[in-house]
Coordinates of N, CA and C in Angstrom, one line a residue:
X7 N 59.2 -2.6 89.3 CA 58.0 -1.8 89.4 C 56.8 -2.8 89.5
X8 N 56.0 -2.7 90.4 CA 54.8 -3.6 91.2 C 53.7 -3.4 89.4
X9 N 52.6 -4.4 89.2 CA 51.8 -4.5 88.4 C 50.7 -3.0 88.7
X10 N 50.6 -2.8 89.9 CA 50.0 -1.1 90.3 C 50.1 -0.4 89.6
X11 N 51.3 0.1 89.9 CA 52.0 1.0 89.1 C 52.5 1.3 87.9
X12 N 52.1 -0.1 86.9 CA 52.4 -0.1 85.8 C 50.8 0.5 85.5
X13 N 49.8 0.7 85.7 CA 48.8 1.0 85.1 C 48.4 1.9 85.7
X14 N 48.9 2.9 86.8 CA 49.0 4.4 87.3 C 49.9 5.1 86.4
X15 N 50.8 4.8 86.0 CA 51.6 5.8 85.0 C 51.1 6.0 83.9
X16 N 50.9 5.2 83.0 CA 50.1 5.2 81.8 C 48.6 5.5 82.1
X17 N 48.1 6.8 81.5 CA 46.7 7.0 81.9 C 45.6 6.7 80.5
X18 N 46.8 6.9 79.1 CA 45.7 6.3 78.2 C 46.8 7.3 76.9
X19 N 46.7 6.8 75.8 CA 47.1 7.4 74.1 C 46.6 8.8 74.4
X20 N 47.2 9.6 73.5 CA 46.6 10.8 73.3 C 46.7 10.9 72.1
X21 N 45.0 11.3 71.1 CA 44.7 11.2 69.9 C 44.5 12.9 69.9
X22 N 45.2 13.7 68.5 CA 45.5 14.1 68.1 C 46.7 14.7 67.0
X23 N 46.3 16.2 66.4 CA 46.6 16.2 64.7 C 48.3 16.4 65.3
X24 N 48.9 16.5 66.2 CA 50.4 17.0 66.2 C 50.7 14.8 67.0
X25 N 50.0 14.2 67.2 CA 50.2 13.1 68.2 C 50.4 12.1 66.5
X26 N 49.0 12.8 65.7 CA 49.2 11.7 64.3 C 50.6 11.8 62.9
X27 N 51.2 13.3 64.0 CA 52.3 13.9 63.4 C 53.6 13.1 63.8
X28 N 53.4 13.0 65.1 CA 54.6 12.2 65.3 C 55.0 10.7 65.3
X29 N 53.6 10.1 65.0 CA 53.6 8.4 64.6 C 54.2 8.5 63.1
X30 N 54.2 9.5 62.3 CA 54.7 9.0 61.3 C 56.2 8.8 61.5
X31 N 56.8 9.5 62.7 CA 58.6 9.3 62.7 C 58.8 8.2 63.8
X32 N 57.9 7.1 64.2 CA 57.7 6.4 65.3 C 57.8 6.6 66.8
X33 N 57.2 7.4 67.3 CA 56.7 7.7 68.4 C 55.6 7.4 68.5
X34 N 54.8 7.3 69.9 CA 53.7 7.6 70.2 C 53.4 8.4 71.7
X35 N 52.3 8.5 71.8 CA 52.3 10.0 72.7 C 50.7 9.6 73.8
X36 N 51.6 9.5 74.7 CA 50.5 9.2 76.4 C 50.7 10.4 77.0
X37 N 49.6 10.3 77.8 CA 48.8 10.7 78.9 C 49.3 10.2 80.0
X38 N 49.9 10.5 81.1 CA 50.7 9.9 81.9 C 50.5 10.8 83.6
X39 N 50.6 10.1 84.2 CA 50.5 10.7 85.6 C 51.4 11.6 86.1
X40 N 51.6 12.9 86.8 CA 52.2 14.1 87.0 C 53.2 13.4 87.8
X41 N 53.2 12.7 88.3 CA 54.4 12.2 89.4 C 55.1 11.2 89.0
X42 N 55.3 11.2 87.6 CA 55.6 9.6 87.2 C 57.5 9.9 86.0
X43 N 58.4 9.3 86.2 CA 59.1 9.8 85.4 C 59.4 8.8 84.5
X44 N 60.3 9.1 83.7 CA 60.6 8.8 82.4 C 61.3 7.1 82.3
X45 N 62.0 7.0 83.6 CA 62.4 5.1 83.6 C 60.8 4.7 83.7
X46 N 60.2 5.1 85.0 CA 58.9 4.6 85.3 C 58.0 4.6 83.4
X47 N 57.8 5.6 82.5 CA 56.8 5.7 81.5 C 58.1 4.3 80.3
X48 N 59.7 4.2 80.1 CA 59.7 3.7 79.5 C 59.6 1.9 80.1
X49 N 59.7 1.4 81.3 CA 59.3 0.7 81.8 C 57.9 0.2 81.4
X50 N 56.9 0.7 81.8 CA 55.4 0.3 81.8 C 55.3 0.4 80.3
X51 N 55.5 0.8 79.7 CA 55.2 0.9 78.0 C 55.9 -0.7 77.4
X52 N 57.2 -0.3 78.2 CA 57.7 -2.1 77.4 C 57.3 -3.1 77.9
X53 N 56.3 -2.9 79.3 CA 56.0 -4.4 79.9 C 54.5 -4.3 79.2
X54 N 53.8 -3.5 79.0 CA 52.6 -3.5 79.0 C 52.2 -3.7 77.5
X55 N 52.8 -3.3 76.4 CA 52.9 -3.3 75.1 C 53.7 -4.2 74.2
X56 N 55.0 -4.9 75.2 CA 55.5 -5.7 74.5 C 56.5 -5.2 73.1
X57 N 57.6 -4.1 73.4 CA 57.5 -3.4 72.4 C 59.5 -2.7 73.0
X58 N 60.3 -2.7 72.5 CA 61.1 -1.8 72.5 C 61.2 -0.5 72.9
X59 N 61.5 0.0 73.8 CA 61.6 1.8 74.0 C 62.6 2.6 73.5
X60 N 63.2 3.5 72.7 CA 64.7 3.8 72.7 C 64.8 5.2 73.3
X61 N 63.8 6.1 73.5 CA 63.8 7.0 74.6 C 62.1 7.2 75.2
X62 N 62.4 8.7 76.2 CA 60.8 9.1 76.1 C 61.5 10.5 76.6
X63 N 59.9 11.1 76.1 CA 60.4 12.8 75.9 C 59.4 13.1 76.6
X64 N 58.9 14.3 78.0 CA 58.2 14.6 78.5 C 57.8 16.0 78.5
X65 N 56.6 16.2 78.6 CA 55.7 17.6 78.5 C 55.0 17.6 79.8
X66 N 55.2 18.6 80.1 CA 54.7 19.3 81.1 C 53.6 20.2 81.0
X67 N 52.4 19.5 80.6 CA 51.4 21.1 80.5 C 50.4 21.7 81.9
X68 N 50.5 23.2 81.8 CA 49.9 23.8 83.0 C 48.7 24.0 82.5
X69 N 47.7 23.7 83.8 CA 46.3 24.0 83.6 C 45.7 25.3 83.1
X70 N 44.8 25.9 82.3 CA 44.2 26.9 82.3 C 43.7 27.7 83.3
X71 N 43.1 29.2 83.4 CA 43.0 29.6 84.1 C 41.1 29.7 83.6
X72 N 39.9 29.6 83.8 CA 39.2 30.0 83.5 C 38.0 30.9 84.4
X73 N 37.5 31.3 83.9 CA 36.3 32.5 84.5 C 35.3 31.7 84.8
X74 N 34.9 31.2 85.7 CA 33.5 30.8 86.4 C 32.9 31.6 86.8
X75 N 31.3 31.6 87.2 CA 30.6 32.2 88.2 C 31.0 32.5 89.4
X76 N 31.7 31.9 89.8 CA 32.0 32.0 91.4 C 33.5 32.5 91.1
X77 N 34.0 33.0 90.3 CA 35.6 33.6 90.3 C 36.3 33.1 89.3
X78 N 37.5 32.8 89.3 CA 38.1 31.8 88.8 C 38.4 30.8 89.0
X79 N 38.8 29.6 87.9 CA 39.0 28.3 88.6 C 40.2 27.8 87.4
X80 N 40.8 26.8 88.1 CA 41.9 26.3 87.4 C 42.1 24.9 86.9
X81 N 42.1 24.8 85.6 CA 41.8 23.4 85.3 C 43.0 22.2 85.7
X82 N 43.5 21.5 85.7 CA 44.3 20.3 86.5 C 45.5 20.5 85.2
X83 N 46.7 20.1 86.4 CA 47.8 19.9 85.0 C 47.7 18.7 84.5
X84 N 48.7 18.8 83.2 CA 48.9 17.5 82.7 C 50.3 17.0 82.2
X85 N 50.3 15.8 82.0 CA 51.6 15.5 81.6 C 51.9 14.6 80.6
X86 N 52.5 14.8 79.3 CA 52.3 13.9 78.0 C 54.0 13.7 77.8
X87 N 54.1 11.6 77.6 CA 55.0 11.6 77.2 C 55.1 11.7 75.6
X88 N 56.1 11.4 74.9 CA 56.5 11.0 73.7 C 57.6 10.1 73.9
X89 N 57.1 9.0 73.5 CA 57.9 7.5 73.2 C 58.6 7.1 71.9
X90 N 59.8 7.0 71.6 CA 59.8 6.5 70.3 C 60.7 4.7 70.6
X91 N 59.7 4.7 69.6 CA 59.8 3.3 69.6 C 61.0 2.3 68.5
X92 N 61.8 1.7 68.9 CA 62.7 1.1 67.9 C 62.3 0.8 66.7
X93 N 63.3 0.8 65.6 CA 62.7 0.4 64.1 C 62.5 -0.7 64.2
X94 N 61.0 -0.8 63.6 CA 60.3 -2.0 63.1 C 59.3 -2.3 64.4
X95 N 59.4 -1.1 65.6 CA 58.2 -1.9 66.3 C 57.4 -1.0 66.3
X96 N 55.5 -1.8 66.6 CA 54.7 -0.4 66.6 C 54.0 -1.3 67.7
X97 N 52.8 0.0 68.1 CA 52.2 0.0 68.6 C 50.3 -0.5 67.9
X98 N 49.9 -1.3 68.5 CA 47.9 -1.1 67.7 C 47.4 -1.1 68.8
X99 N 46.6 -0.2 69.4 CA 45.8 0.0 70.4 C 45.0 -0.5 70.2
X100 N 44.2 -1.4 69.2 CA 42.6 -2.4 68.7 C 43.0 -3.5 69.0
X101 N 44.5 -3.9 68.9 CA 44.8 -5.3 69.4 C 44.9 -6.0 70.5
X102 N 45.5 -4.7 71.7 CA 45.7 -4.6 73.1 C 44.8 -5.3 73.6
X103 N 45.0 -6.4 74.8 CA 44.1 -6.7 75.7 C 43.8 -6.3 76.9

């Protein structure tokens, strides 16, 4: 996988109270590009992080549908992995360069 593509898959952490739920069992949980699969997400994570992978688990979320002025409109999908990470490695996103 080209250095491109390592930073199109990963689109960024996702902070939240079910994301702060799963760091306690060592996972962590990205934001990831809709076309991107799970060699590709454990790949870019171990080159980019420097870090052990031992799976990744993907979510598929569908956009909303919401009521605008002009009709309806539909918000963009998304797609969130969950990574767990081998015992004894973590992740610090303040240390990252």
């Amino acid at each position: 996988m080209n250095e491109e593509r390592i930073y199109k898959v990963l689109l960024g952490p996702l902070v939240s109270e079910k994301a702060s739920l799963a760091a306690e069992s060592g996972q962590v949980v990205f934001r990831v590009a809709t076309n991107s699969t799970k060699a590709e997400i454990k790949k870019a994570v171990e080159t980019l992080f420097d870090v052990k992978v031992e799976g990744v688990q993907v979510s598929n979320l569908k956009g909303k549908t919401k009521r605008t002025v002009r009709g309806l409109g539909k918000r963009k999908d998304t797609k969130k992995a969950y990574v767990r990470l081998a015992e004894g490695q973590d992740i610090d996103f303040m240390d990252v360069e």
